[in-house]
CSV table of C-alpha atoms and ligand atoms in Angstrom, one decimal:
chain,number,residue,atom,x,y,z
A,1,UNK,CA,2.6,-27.7,-14.6
A,2,UNK,CA,6.5,-26.7,-15.6
A,3,UNK,CA,7.2,-23.3,-13.7
A,4,UNK,CA,5.7,-20.5,-13.5
A,5,UNK,CA,7.2,-16.5,-14.5
A,6,UNK,CA,6.5,-14.3,-12.2
A,7,UNK,CA,5.6,-10.1,-14.1
A,8,UNK,CA,7.1,-7.9,-11.7
A,9,UNK,CA,8.7,-8.0,-8.7
A,10,UNK,CA,8.0,-5.4,-6.7
A,11,UNK,CA,6.3,-4.6,-3.0
A,12,UNK,CA,3.9,-7.7,-4.3
A,13,UNK,CA,5.2,-9.5,-6.9
A,14,UNK,CA,8.2,-10.4,-5.3
A,15,UNK,CA,7.3,-12.3,-1.8
A,16,UNK,CA,4.1,-14.3,-4.1
A,17,UNK,CA,7.4,-15.8,-6.4
A,18,UNK,CA,9.4,-16.5,-3.7
A,19,UNK,CA,6.4,-18.3,-0.9
A,20,UNK,CA,5.8,-20.4,-4.7
A,21,UNK,CA,9.6,-21.5,-4.4
A,22,UNK,CA,9.6,-22.1,-1.1
A,23,UNK,CA,6.9,-24.8,-1.7
A,24,UNK,CA,8.2,-26.3,-4.8
A,25,UNK,CA,7.4,-24.9,-7.5
A,26,UNK,CA,9.6,-23.9,-9.9
A,27,UNK,CA,10.1,-20.1,-10.3
A,28,UNK,CA,11.2,-18.0,-12.4
A,29,UNK,CA,10.9,-14.1,-11.3
A,30,UNK,CA,11.0,-11.5,-14.8
A,31,UNK,CA,11.7,-7.7,-13.5
A,32,UNK,CA,12.7,-5.0,-16.5
A,33,UNK,CA,14.5,-3.0,-13.8
A,34,UNK,CA,18.4,-4.8,-14.5
A,35,UNK,CA,19.7,-2.8,-11.2
A,36,UNK,CA,16.5,-4.5,-9.2
A,37,UNK,CA,16.9,-8.2,-10.8
A,38,UNK,CA,20.8,-7.6,-9.9
A,39,UNK,CA,20.2,-6.5,-6.8
A,40,UNK,CA,18.7,-10.2,-6.1
A,41,UNK,CA,21.0,-12.1,-8.2
A,42,UNK,CA,23.7,-11.0,-5.1
A,43,UNK,CA,21.2,-12.0,-2.5
A,44,UNK,CA,20.2,-9.3,-1.7
A,45,UNK,CA,16.1,-8.5,-0.6
A,46,UNK,CA,14.7,-5.1,-2.0
A,47,UNK,CA,12.5,-4.3,0.4
A,48,UNK,CA,12.5,-4.9,4.2
A,49,UNK,CA,8.9,-6.2,5.7
A,50,UNK,CA,8.9,-9.3,8.5
A,51,UNK,CA,9.8,-12.5,7.5
A,52,UNK,CA,11.4,-11.6,3.6
A,53,UNK,CA,14.7,-11.9,4.2
A,54,UNK,CA,14.2,-16.0,5.7
A,55,UNK,CA,11.7,-16.7,2.6
A,56,UNK,CA,13.9,-15.2,0.4
A,57,UNK,CA,16.5,-17.8,1.5
A,58,UNK,CA,13.9,-20.4,1.3
A,59,UNK,CA,13.2,-19.5,-2.2
A,60,UNK,CA,16.6,-19.3,-3.2
A,61,UNK,CA,18.3,-22.6,-1.8
A,62,UNK,CA,14.8,-24.2,-4.0
A,63,UNK,CA,16.5,-22.8,-6.5
A,64,UNK,CA,14.0,-19.4,-8.1
A,65,UNK,CA,15.7,-17.4,-10.5
A,66,UNK,CA,15.7,-13.6,-11.2
A,67,UNK,CA,16.0,-12.2,-15.1
A,68,UNK,CA,15.1,-9.4,-17.2
A,69,UNK,CA,14.5,-12.2,-20.0
A,70,UNK,CA,10.3,-13.4,-20.2
A,71,UNK,CA,10.3,-17.0,-20.8
A,72,UNK,CA,8.2,-19.5,-21.9
A,73,UNK,CA,6.4,-21.8,-20.2
A,74,UNK,CA,2.2,-22.2,-18.9
A,75,UNK,CA,2.0,-20.2,-16.3
A,76,UNK,CA,2.0,-16.3,-16.0
A,77,UNK,CA,1.2,-14.0,-12.8
A,78,UNK,CA,1.5,-10.5,-14.1
A,79,UNK,CA,2.4,-8.1,-10.5
A,80,UNK,CA,3.6,-4.4,-11.6
A,81,UNK,CA,1.3,-1.4,-10.8
A,82,UNK,CA,-1.5,-0.1,-11.7
A,83,UNK,CA,-1.1,4.2,-11.1
A,84,UNK,CA,-4.7,6.1,-11.8
A,85,UNK,CA,-4.2,9.0,-13.9
A,86,UNK,CA,-4.4,11.9,-11.3
A,87,UNK,CA,-6.7,14.3,-14.6
A,88,UNK,CA,-9.3,11.4,-14.9
A,89,UNK,CA,-8.8,9.0,-11.3
A,90,UNK,CA,-9.1,6.4,-13.8
A,91,UNK,CA,-6.7,3.5,-13.5
A,92,UNK,CA,-3.5,4.0,-16.1
A,93,UNK,CA,-2.7,0.5,-17.3
A,94,UNK,CA,0.0,0.6,-18.8
A,95,UNK,CA,2.2,-1.1,-17.0
A,96,UNK,CA,0.0,-4.5,-18.0
A,97,UNK,CA,-0.2,-3.6,-20.7
A,98,UNK,CA,3.5,-3.4,-21.4
A,99,UNK,CA,4.0,-6.5,-19.6
A,100,UNK,CA,1.2,-8.6,-21.5
A,101,UNK,CA,3.0,-7.5,-24.2
A,102,UNK,CA,5.9,-9.0,-23.4
A,103,UNK,CA,4.8,-12.0,-22.8
A,104,UNK,CA,2.7,-12.4,-25.6
A,105,UNK,CA,6.3,-12.4,-27.4
A,106,UNK,CA,7.4,-15.9,-25.3
A,107,UNK,CA,4.3,-17.8,-24.1
A,108,UNK,CA,3.4,-21.0,-26.1
A,109,UNK,CA,0.4,-21.7,-27.3
A,110,UNK,CA,-2.2,-23.8,-23.6
A,111,UNK,CA,-0.5,-20.6,-21.3
A,112,UNK,CA,-2.6,-18.7,-18.7
A,113,UNK,CA,-1.6,-15.4,-18.0
A,114,UNK,CA,-3.2,-14.7,-14.0
A,115,UNK,CA,-2.9,-10.8,-13.4
A,116,UNK,CA,-2.3,-9.8,-9.9
A,117,UNK,CA,-2.4,-6.2,-10.0
A,118,UNK,CA,-5.5,-4.2,-8.8
A,119,UNK,CA,-7.3,-3.2,-11.8
A,120,UNK,CA,-10.3,-1.8,-11.7
A,121,UNK,CA,-14.0,-3.6,-13.3
A,122,UNK,CA,-13.3,-4.0,-17.0
A,123,UNK,CA,-9.9,-3.6,-17.2
A,124,UNK,CA,-9.3,-6.7,-18.5
A,125,UNK,CA,-12.1,-6.6,-20.7
A,126,UNK,CA,-10.8,-3.4,-22.1
A,127,UNK,CA,-7.5,-3.5,-21.9
A,128,UNK,CA,-6.3,-7.0,-21.5
A,129,UNK,CA,-8.2,-9.6,-24.1
A,130,UNK,CA,-6.7,-6.9,-26.7
A,131,UNK,CA,-3.3,-7.4,-26.4
A,132,UNK,CA,-3.9,-11.3,-25.9
A,133,UNK,CA,-6.6,-10.3,-29.5
A,134,UNK,CA,-3.8,-8.9,-31.3
A,135,UNK,CA,-1.5,-11.3,-31.4
A,136,UNK,CA,-3.1,-13.7,-32.3
A,137,UNK,CA,-4.6,-16.0,-29.9
A,138,UNK,CA,-8.1,-17.1,-29.0
A,139,UNK,CA,-8.7,-16.9,-25.8
A,140,UNK,CA,-9.8,-19.6,-23.7
A,141,UNK,CA,-8.3,-21.6,-26.3
A,142,UNK,CA,-5.0,-20.7,-27.2
A,143,UNK,CA,-4.2,-18.3,-23.9
A,144,UNK,CA,-6.4,-18.5,-20.5
A,145,UNK,CA,-6.7,-14.7,-18.8
A,146,UNK,CA,-7.4,-15.2,-14.7
A,147,UNK,CA,-7.3,-12.6,-12.2
A,148,UNK,CA,-5.5,-13.3,-9.2
A,149,UNK,CA,-5.9,-9.6,-7.2
A,150,UNK,CA,-3.4,-10.0,-3.7
A,151,UNK,CA,-4.7,-9.0,-0.2
A,152,UNK,CA,-1.3,-8.7,1.6
A,153,UNK,CA,-0.9,-5.4,4.1
A,154,UNK,CA,2.5,-4.3,3.6
A,155,UNK,CA,4.3,-5.1,7.2
A,156,UNK,CA,2.4,-9.2,7.7
A,157,UNK,CA,3.0,-10.0,3.7
A,158,UNK,CA,4.4,-13.1,4.2
A,159,UNK,CA,2.2,-14.4,7.1
A,160,UNK,CA,-1.1,-12.9,5.2
A,161,UNK,CA,-0.1,-14.8,1.9
A,162,UNK,CA,-0.4,-18.0,3.4
A,163,UNK,CA,-3.4,-17.1,5.7
A,164,UNK,CA,-5.7,-14.7,3.8
A,165,UNK,CA,-8.9,-16.2,1.9
A,166,UNK,CA,-8.0,-15.5,-1.5
A,167,UNK,CA,-10.0,-14.7,-4.7
A,168,UNK,CA,-9.9,-15.6,-8.6
A,169,UNK,CA,-11.6,-14.7,-11.1
A,170,UNK,CA,-11.6,-17.0,-14.5
A,171,UNK,CA,-13.8,-17.0,-17.5
A,172,UNK,CA,-14.3,-20.8,-17.2
A,173,UNK,CA,-14.5,-23.0,-13.8
A,174,UNK,CA,-11.6,-25.6,-15.0
A,175,UNK,CA,-9.2,-22.9,-15.4
A,176,UNK,CA,-10.3,-21.0,-12.1
A,177,UNK,CA,-9.6,-24.5,-10.1
A,178,UNK,CA,-6.1,-25.3,-12.3
A,179,UNK,CA,-4.9,-21.4,-10.4
A,180,UNK,CA,-6.9,-22.6,-7.5
A,181,UNK,CA,-4.9,-25.5,-6.8
A,182,UNK,CA,-1.4,-23.1,-8.0
A,183,UNK,CA,-2.1,-21.0,-5.0
A,184,UNK,CA,-3.4,-24.0,-2.8
A,185,UNK,CA,0.7,-25.3,-2.4
A,186,UNK,CA,1.0,-22.3,0.0
A,187,UNK,CA,-2.5,-20.6,0.5
A,188,UNK,CA,-3.9,-22.0,3.2
A,189,UNK,CA,-6.7,-19.7,3.2
A,190,UNK,CA,-10.1,-20.0,1.6
A,191,UNK,CA,-9.8,-19.9,-2.1
A,192,UNK,CA,-13.0,-18.0,-3.7
A,193,UNK,CA,-13.5,-19.2,-7.5
A,194,UNK,CA,-15.5,-17.0,-9.6
A,195,UNK,CA,-15.4,-14.6,-13.1
A,196,UNK,CA,-13.0,-12.4,-13.7
A,197,UNK,CA,-15.6,-8.9,-13.6
A,198,UNK,CA,-16.6,-9.8,-10.1
A,199,UNK,CA,-12.8,-10.3,-8.6
A,200,UNK,CA,-11.8,-7.3,-10.3
A,201,UNK,CA,-14.8,-5.8,-8.5
A,202,UNK,CA,-14.4,-7.0,-5.4
A,203,UNK,CA,-11.0,-6.2,-4.5
A,204,UNK,CA,-11.7,-2.3,-5.6
A,205,UNK,CA,-14.9,-2.4,-3.5
A,206,UNK,CA,-12.3,-4.0,-0.1
A,207,UNK,CA,-10.2,-1.0,-0.2
A,208,UNK,CA,-12.9,1.2,-0.7
A,209,UNK,CA,-14.5,0.1,2.4
A,210,UNK,CA,-11.6,0.6,4.3
A,211,UNK,CA,-11.6,3.8,3.0
A,212,UNK,CA,-14.2,5.0,4.2
A,213,UNK,CA,-14.4,3.7,7.2
A,214,UNK,CA,-10.9,5.5,7.7
A,215,UNK,CA,-12.8,9.2,6.8
A,216,UNK,CA,-16.0,8.5,9.4
A,217,UNK,CA,-12.6,8.3,12.2
A,218,UNK,CA,-11.3,11.4,10.1
A,219,UNK,CA,-14.2,13.5,10.2
A,220,UNK,CA,-14.9,12.8,13.1
A,221,UNK,CA,-11.3,13.6,14.5
A,222,UNK,CA,-12.3,17.0,13.1
A,223,UNK,CA,-15.4,17.5,14.2
A,224,UNK,CA,-14.1,16.9,18.0
A,225,UNK,CA,-12.0,19.5,17.4
A,226,UNK,CA,-14.5,22.2,16.0
A,227,UNK,CA,-16.0,21.9,19.0
A,228,UNK,CA,-13.3,20.2,21.7
A,229,UNK,CA,-14.4,17.1,22.2
A,230,UNK,CA,-12.0,13.8,22.5
A,231,UNK,CA,-12.1,11.4,19.5
A,232,UNK,CA,-10.1,8.8,20.9
A,233,UNK,CA,-12.0,8.5,23.9
A,234,UNK,CA,-15.9,8.5,22.0
A,235,UNK,CA,-14.6,6.3,19.5
A,236,UNK,CA,-13.1,4.3,22.0
A,237,UNK,CA,-16.7,4.4,23.9
A,238,UNK,CA,-18.6,3.5,20.8
A,239,UNK,CA,-16.8,0.6,19.8
A,240,UNK,CA,-17.9,-1.1,23.1
A,241,UNK,CA,-21.2,-1.2,20.5
A,242,UNK,CA,-21.4,-4.6,19.7
A,243,UNK,CA,-22.3,-3.7,16.3
A,244,UNK,CA,-20.1,-0.6,15.9
A,245,UNK,CA,-16.2,-0.4,15.2
A,246,UNK,CA,-14.7,3.2,14.0
A,247,UNK,CA,-11.4,3.5,12.8
A,248,UNK,CA,-8.9,5.1,13.9
A,249,UNK,CA,-8.3,8.8,12.6
A,250,UNK,CA,-4.9,10.0,11.5
A,251,UNK,CA,-2.5,12.8,9.4
A,252,UNK,CA,-4.3,10.6,6.3
A,253,UNK,CA,-4.2,7.4,4.4
A,254,UNK,CA,-1.3,6.7,2.0
A,255,UNK,CA,0.2,3.3,0.5
A,256,UNK,CA,-0.6,2.7,-2.9
A,257,UNK,CA,-3.8,0.7,-2.8
A,258,UNK,CA,-6.9,2.1,-0.3
A,259,UNK,CA,-5.8,5.9,-1.2
A,260,UNK,CA,-5.6,4.7,-5.2
A,261,UNK,CA,-8.0,2.1,-5.3
A,262,UNK,CA,-11.7,4.1,-4.9
A,263,UNK,CA,-10.7,6.2,-7.1
A,264,UNK,CA,-11.2,3.5,-10.1
A,265,UNK,CA,-14.8,4.2,-8.8
A,266,UNK,CA,-15.0,7.5,-9.0
A,267,UNK,CA,-12.9,8.0,-12.4
A,268,UNK,CA,-15.1,5.6,-14.1
A,269,UNK,CA,-18.6,5.4,-12.3
A,270,UNK,CA,-19.2,9.6,-12.0
A,271,UNK,CA,-22.1,10.4,-9.9
A,272,UNK,CA,-22.9,7.3,-9.2
A,273,UNK,CA,-19.2,7.6,-6.3
A,274,UNK,CA,-20.5,9.7,-4.0
A,275,UNK,CA,-19.5,8.5,-1.0
A,276,UNK,CA,-16.4,7.2,-2.2
A,277,UNK,CA,-15.6,10.7,-3.1
A,278,UNK,CA,-16.2,12.7,-0.1
A,279,UNK,CA,-14.6,9.6,2.0
A,280,UNK,CA,-11.2,10.6,-0.9
A,281,UNK,CA,-12.1,14.3,-0.3
A,282,UNK,CA,-11.1,13.9,3.4
A,283,UNK,CA,-8.5,11.9,3.9
A,284,UNK,CA,-6.7,14.1,1.4
A,285,UNK,CA,-7.6,16.6,3.9
A,286,UNK,CA,-5.9,15.6,6.2
A,287,UNK,CA,-2.1,16.3,5.8
A,288,UNK,CA,-3.6,20.1,5.1
A,289,UNK,CA,-5.8,19.6,8.8
A,290,UNK,CA,-3.0,18.7,10.5
A,291,UNK,CA,-0.2,21.9,9.2
A,292,UNK,CA,-3.5,24.4,10.8
A,293,UNK,CA,-3.0,22.1,13.7
A,294,UNK,CA,1.0,22.6,13.5
A,295,UNK,CA,0.4,26.4,13.5
A,296,UNK,CA,-1.6,26.0,16.2
A,297,UNK,CA,0.1,24.5,18.1
A,298,UNK,CA,3.5,26.2,17.5
A,299,UNK,CA,1.2,30.5,18.1
A,300,UNK,CA,0.2,28.0,21.7
A,301,UNK,CA,4.0,27.0,22.5
A,302,UNK,CA,5.6,30.6,20.4
A,303,UNK,CA,7.1,28.4,18.8
A,304,UNK,CA,8.0,31.0,15.2
A,305,UNK,CA,10.8,29.0,14.0
A,306,UNK,CA,9.5,27.0,11.3
A,307,UNK,CA,13.3,25.1,11.6
A,308,UNK,CA,12.5,24.0,15.0
A,309,UNK,CA,9.2,22.0,14.2
A,310,UNK,CA,10.7,18.3,13.3
A,311,UNK,CA,8.4,15.5,11.5
A,312,UNK,CA,8.6,12.2,13.2
A,313,UNK,CA,8.1,9.3,10.1
A,314,UNK,CA,7.9,9.4,6.3
A,315,UNK,CA,6.5,6.2,5.5
A,316,UNK,CA,3.0,6.3,5.1
A,317,UNK,CA,2.3,3.8,8.3
A,318,UNK,CA,4.3,2.4,10.7
A,319,UNK,CA,7.0,-0.2,10.8
A,320,UNK,CA,7.2,-0.5,7.5
A,321,UNK,CA,9.9,1.4,4.8
A,322,UNK,CA,7.4,2.6,1.9
A,323,UNK,CA,6.6,5.9,1.8
A,324,UNK,CA,4.7,5.8,-1.7
A,325,UNK,CA,1.3,8.6,-0.8
A,326,UNK,CA,2.9,9.2,1.6
A,327,UNK,CA,1.0,12.1,4.2
A,328,UNK,CA,4.5,12.8,5.5
A,329,UNK,CA,5.8,14.2,2.0
A,330,UNK,CA,2.4,15.4,1.4
A,331,UNK,CA,2.6,17.5,4.5
A,332,UNK,CA,6.3,18.4,4.4
A,333,UNK,CA,4.9,20.2,0.9
A,334,UNK,CA,2.8,21.4,2.3
A,335,UNK,CA,4.4,23.4,4.9
A,336,UNK,CA,7.2,23.9,2.6
A,337,UNK,CA,4.9,25.7,0.4
A,338,UNK,CA,3.2,28.0,2.9
A,339,UNK,CA,5.5,28.5,5.6
A,340,UNK,CA,9.3,28.1,3.8
A,341,UNK,CA,12.2,27.5,5.5
A,342,UNK,CA,13.7,24.1,5.9
A,343,UNK,CA,11.6,21.6,8.0
A,344,UNK,CA,13.5,18.5,9.2
A,345,UNK,CA,12.5,15.3,9.4
A,346,UNK,CA,13.4,11.0,10.6
A,347,UNK,CA,12.8,8.2,10.1
A,348,UNK,CA,14.1,4.8,11.4
A,349,UNK,CA,13.6,3.4,8.0
A,350,UNK,CA,14.5,5.9,5.8
A,351,UNK,CA,18.0,6.7,4.8
A,352,UNK,CA,17.8,7.6,1.3
A,353,UNK,CA,17.4,11.1,1.5
A,354,UNK,CA,13.9,12.3,0.4
A,355,UNK,CA,13.6,15.9,2.1
A,356,UNK,CA,15.7,18.8,2.3
A,357,UNK,CA,16.0,18.5,6.2
A,358,UNK,CA,16.1,14.7,6.9
A,359,UNK,CA,17.9,13.9,9.9
A,360,UNK,CA,19.0,10.4,10.0
A,361,UNK,CA,20.5,9.8,13.8
A,362,UNK,CA,17.5,10.0,15.8
A,363,UNK,CA,19.5,11.9,18.7
A,364,UNK,CA,20.9,14.3,16.3
A,365,UNK,CA,17.1,15.1,15.1
A,366,UNK,CA,15.9,15.6,18.9
A,367,UNK,CA,18.6,18.1,20.1
A,368,UNK,CA,17.5,20.1,16.3
A,369,UNK,CA,13.6,20.7,17.1
A,370,UNK,CA,11.9,22.0,19.4
A,371,UNK,CA,8.6,20.5,18.5
A,372,UNK,CA,7.8,16.9,17.3
A,373,UNK,CA,4.7,15.5,15.5
A,374,UNK,CA,4.5,12.3,15.1
A,375,UNK,CA,3.4,11.6,11.9
A,376,UNK,CA,4.0,7.1,11.9
A,377,UNK,CA,3.7,5.0,14.8
A,378,UNK,CA,6.6,3.3,14.5
A,379,UNK,CA,7.5,1.0,17.2
A,380,UNK,CA,10.2,3.1,17.8
A,381,UNK,CA,8.9,5.5,19.0
A,382,UNK,CA,6.6,4.1,20.9
A,383,UNK,CA,10.1,2.5,22.9
A,384,UNK,CA,11.7,6.0,23.0
A,385,UNK,CA,8.6,8.1,23.9
A,386,UNK,CA,10.6,8.8,27.2
A,387,UNK,CA,13.4,10.7,25.2
A,388,UNK,CA,10.7,13.3,23.6
A,389,UNK,CA,10.8,14.8,27.3
A,390,UNK,CA,10.6,18.7,27.3
A,391,UNK,CA,9.9,18.5,24.1
A,392,UNK,CA,6.0,20.0,22.2
A,393,UNK,CA,4.7,16.9,21.2
A,394,UNK,CA,2.2,16.4,18.9
A,395,UNK,CA,1.0,13.0,17.9
A,396,UNK,CA,-1.2,12.4,15.3
A,397,UNK,CA,-1.5,8.9,15.6
A,398,UNK,CA,-2.4,8.1,19.3
A,399,UNK,CA,0.7,6.5,20.6
A,400,UNK,CA,1.7,8.6,23.1
A,401,UNK,CA,-0.7,8.2,26.0
A,402,UNK,CA,1.2,11.0,27.8
A,403,UNK,CA,-0.3,14.8,27.8
A,404,UNK,CA,0.7,15.9,24.7
A,405,UNK,CA,-0.6,17.2,22.0
A,406,UNK,CA,-3.7,14.9,19.5
A,407,UNK,CA,-5.8,15.6,16.3
B,1,SAJ,N1,-4.7,4.1,8.5
B,1,SAJ,C1,-5.7,5.1,9.4
B,1,SAJ,N2,-6.2,4.5,10.8
B,1,SAJ,C2,-6.7,3.2,10.6
B,1,SAJ,C3,-6.1,2.6,9.7
B,1,SAJ,C4,-5.2,2.9,8.7
B,1,SAJ,O1,-5.7,6.3,9.1
B,1,SAJ,O2,-7.5,2.5,11.3
B,1,SAJ,C5,-3.7,4.5,7.3
B,1,SAJ,C6,-2.4,4.1,7.6
B,1,SAJ,O3,-2.2,4.5,8.1
B,1,SAJ,C7,-2.0,4.1,6.1
B,1,SAJ,C8,-3.5,4.1,5.0
B,1,SAJ,O4,-4.8,4.1,6.6
B,1,SAJ,O5,-1.1,5.4,5.6
B,1,SAJ,C9,-3.5,2.3,4.8
B,1,SAJ,O6,-2.9,1.4,5.5
B,1,SAJ,P1,-3.9,-0.2,6.0
B,1,SAJ,O7,-2.4,-0.5,6.8
B,1,SAJ,O8,-4.8,0.3,6.3
B,1,SAJ,O9,-3.5,-0.8,4.6
B,1,SAJ,P2,-2.5,-0.9,3.3
B,1,SAJ,O10,-2.9,0.1,2.0
B,1,SAJ,O11,-1.0,-0.7,3.6
B,1,SAJ,O12,-3.5,-2.1,2.5
B,1,SAJ,C10,-4.1,-2.5,1.5
B,1,SAJ,C11,-4.9,-3.8,3.0
B,1,SAJ,N3,-6.6,-3.6,2.4
B,1,SAJ,C12,-7.5,-3.5,3.5
B,1,SAJ,O13,-6.9,-4.0,4.7
B,1,SAJ,C13,-8.8,-3.8,2.9
B,1,SAJ,C14,-4.4,-5.4,2.0
B,1,SAJ,O14,-4.9,-5.7,2.5
B,1,SAJ,C15,-4.0,-4.6,0.9
B,1,SAJ,O15,-3.5,-5.8,0.0
B,1,SAJ,C16,-3.4,-4.1,0.3
B,1,SAJ,O16,-4.5,-2.2,0.7
B,1,SAJ,C17,-3.9,-3.4,-1.6
B,1,SAJ,O17,-3.2,-4.0,-1.6
B,1,SAJ,O18,-4.3,-3.7,-2.1
């Protein structure tokens, strides 16, 4: 194997490319975003992630290259976004299709195209195979096709890249085993080889499982609130049962995975995906539920001015700088629509201005509000909990153990 071309240098493609390069594989990373490629070529990473800078430095020392061009080589790893269409709920494969089209323009016969992006079951058959065939290639003879969905969690990506188990879906065992060997250059977890459709489905199922389980915790939070029971204590006690493991309620489910993938199943199997749809609706309703609680808590404390209420945390979860599908942004949107006014917000990981009332200094944020709504469980707020004294605190993430308002 001469070298690999990783196509798409985002949250998954970049660390994956760096990991391969750090383990001695010759890597060229391609992204059509010139600004992103320029940033990487200037020696800077494009997002914050534990251990990413060190991995980046290591990969650079091993000669990784970044470019906007697609190169002619034996293995392509396509790692581009796969959004869903908000109306039909089905996957929108446009980025995968356009990346594969670009690859087809340069790839030699015998090359293997690995799709890492999460896709709904059947996407590769319906959208990727035709692109390859339209270019005159016979799949399995001229071009090999593989699906190798990733499983890494933002916040612990570098560790999980190395230690998680992986799935490789391929048309033939031989090609599956070849790509397994490639990933085994850095992956110490078990690598299961299966067919493409099974790999597509199992990845979507993993995230759907988690969505449903979070929805259960969120529904319990609503039930407990309606009848004055402590949901956290109930979950803590129930989890003592050896076969019960309830997740934690929160202000909603964000990120570009768990809040998206279950929609693929709802879109493709309407009428069959019932629990999945209900779970999605429950999780999507949480920002509105938080808003109701904010109103109640404001009333109880005689706070009438919404501009004196501030949101702590804009990212979709703790200790990452990713705001995709963040419940905080959904809440801000609802607050603007229902309550009007300028709402203060602060996040130690976000400096880019995302809302009008955003304040980039924690002291200034605290000075400007009487009520703090904790939306994200950053380590920063756990370490600075004492500084919230004197404020009305609504802790949607259950990180402050004092007498504060909860979901
Ligand atoms: N959340 C809760 N309660 C919980 C756990 C999470 O409300 O008990 C919320 C989080 O606050 C967040 C959202 O759910 O808003 C999702 O966060 P997460 O940390 O559970 O997962 P992601 O979206 O960051 O990453 C997931 C992971 N999938 C699974 O755990 C099954 C990761 O392994 C996948 O690689 C990733 O999706 C992906 O790319 O698909």
